[in-house]
Amino acid sequence: MFTCTEHDISLSEKIEMFWKVEECISKENWSNEEKLCVEHFTKNTRRDETGKFIVKLPLKDNVVQLGKSYDIAMRRFLSLEWRLTKFPEIYNQYRDFM
């Protein structure tokens, strides 16, 4: 068996070896959501003029109801507001951002 040292392998060869290892995960066992997510990523990934990758978030189209989370969300929001009042500078930055 041929072995090589780290100095003998280029970066592209290392990346290729990594992806070969990653491909061992069988795509046949993926759920429908996983398959849709990969398809979405493939179709909706691009690079902008600065070279940054931009990927559209995979949102579900068939969401009818989000649940009864309003009360919990309001309590968490008020708790956050209360904690931030102890740190006026951070609280002002938070409010400016929101």
Coordinates of C-alpha atoms in Angstrom, one line a residue:
M1 CA 0.0 0.0 0.0
F2 CA 1.3 3.4 -0.9
T3 CA 1.5 5.9 1.9
C4 CA 2.4 9.5 1.6
T5 CA 3.3 12.3 3.9
E6 CA 1.4 15.5 4.4
H7 CA 4.0 17.3 2.3
D8 CA 3.3 15.0 -0.7
I9 CA -0.4 15.9 -0.8
S10 CA -1.7 19.2 -2.3
L11 CA -4.6 21.1 -0.8
S12 CA -6.9 20.1 -3.6
E13 CA -6.0 16.4 -3.1
K14 CA -6.7 16.7 0.6
I15 CA -10.1 18.2 -0.2
E16 CA -10.8 15.5 -2.7
M17 CA -9.9 12.8 -0.1
F18 CA -12.2 14.6 2.5
W19 CA -15.2 14.5 0.1
K20 CA -14.6 10.9 -0.8
V21 CA -14.9 10.1 2.9
E22 CA -18.0 12.2 3.3
E23 CA -19.6 10.5 0.3
C24 CA -19.7 7.2 2.3
I25 CA -22.9 8.5 3.9
S26 CA -25.6 6.8 1.8
K27 CA -28.0 9.2 0.1
E28 CA -30.5 6.4 -0.1
N29 CA -31.2 6.7 3.6
W30 CA -32.0 10.4 3.4
S31 CA -35.5 11.5 4.4
N32 CA -37.6 13.4 1.9
E33 CA -36.9 16.6 3.8
E34 CA -33.1 16.0 3.5
K35 CA -33.4 15.4 -0.2
L36 CA -35.4 18.5 -0.7
C37 CA -32.9 20.5 1.4
V38 CA -30.0 19.3 -0.8
E39 CA -32.0 20.1 -3.9
H40 CA -32.8 23.6 -2.6
F41 CA -29.2 24.2 -1.7
T42 CA -28.0 23.2 -5.1
K43 CA -30.6 25.4 -6.9
N44 CA -30.3 28.4 -4.6
T45 CA -26.6 28.9 -4.0
R46 CA -24.7 31.6 -5.7
R47 CA -21.8 34.0 -5.1
D48 CA -22.0 37.7 -5.1
E49 CA -19.5 40.1 -6.6
T50 CA -17.3 40.0 -3.5
G51 CA -17.1 36.2 -3.6
K52 CA -19.4 35.6 -0.6
F53 CA -21.8 32.7 -0.9
I54 CA -25.5 33.5 -0.7
V55 CA -28.0 30.7 0.0
K56 CA -31.8 31.3 0.2
L57 CA -33.2 29.9 3.4
P58 CA -35.2 26.7 2.9
L59 CA -38.6 27.6 4.2
K60 CA -41.6 25.3 4.3
D61 CA -44.4 26.3 2.0
N62 CA -47.2 24.4 3.7
V63 CA -47.0 25.9 7.2
V64 CA -50.6 26.6 8.2
Q65 CA -50.3 27.4 11.9
L66 CA -47.2 28.3 13.9
G67 CA -48.7 27.2 17.2
K68 CA -49.6 29.0 20.4
S69 CA -46.3 30.6 21.2
Y70 CA -47.4 34.2 21.6
D71 CA -47.5 34.2 25.4
I72 CA -44.2 32.4 25.7
A73 CA -42.6 34.8 23.2
M74 CA -43.9 37.8 25.0
R75 CA -42.6 36.7 28.3
R76 CA -39.2 36.0 26.9
F77 CA -39.2 39.4 25.1
L78 CA -40.1 41.2 28.4
S79 CA -37.5 39.2 30.3
L80 CA -34.9 40.2 27.8
E81 CA -35.9 43.9 27.9
W82 CA -35.7 43.8 31.7
R83 CA -32.2 42.2 31.7
L84 CA -30.9 44.7 29.2
T85 CA -32.1 47.7 31.2
K86 CA -29.2 46.8 33.6
F87 CA -26.8 47.5 30.8
P88 CA -27.9 50.8 29.2
E89 CA -25.3 50.9 26.5
I90 CA -26.1 47.4 25.2
Y91 CA -29.8 48.1 25.7
N92 CA -29.6 51.2 23.5
Q93 CA -27.7 49.3 20.8
Y94 CA -30.3 46.6 21.0
R95 CA -33.2 49.1 20.6
D96 CA -31.4 50.9 17.7
F97 CA -30.9 47.6 15.9
M98 CA -34.5 46.4 16.5

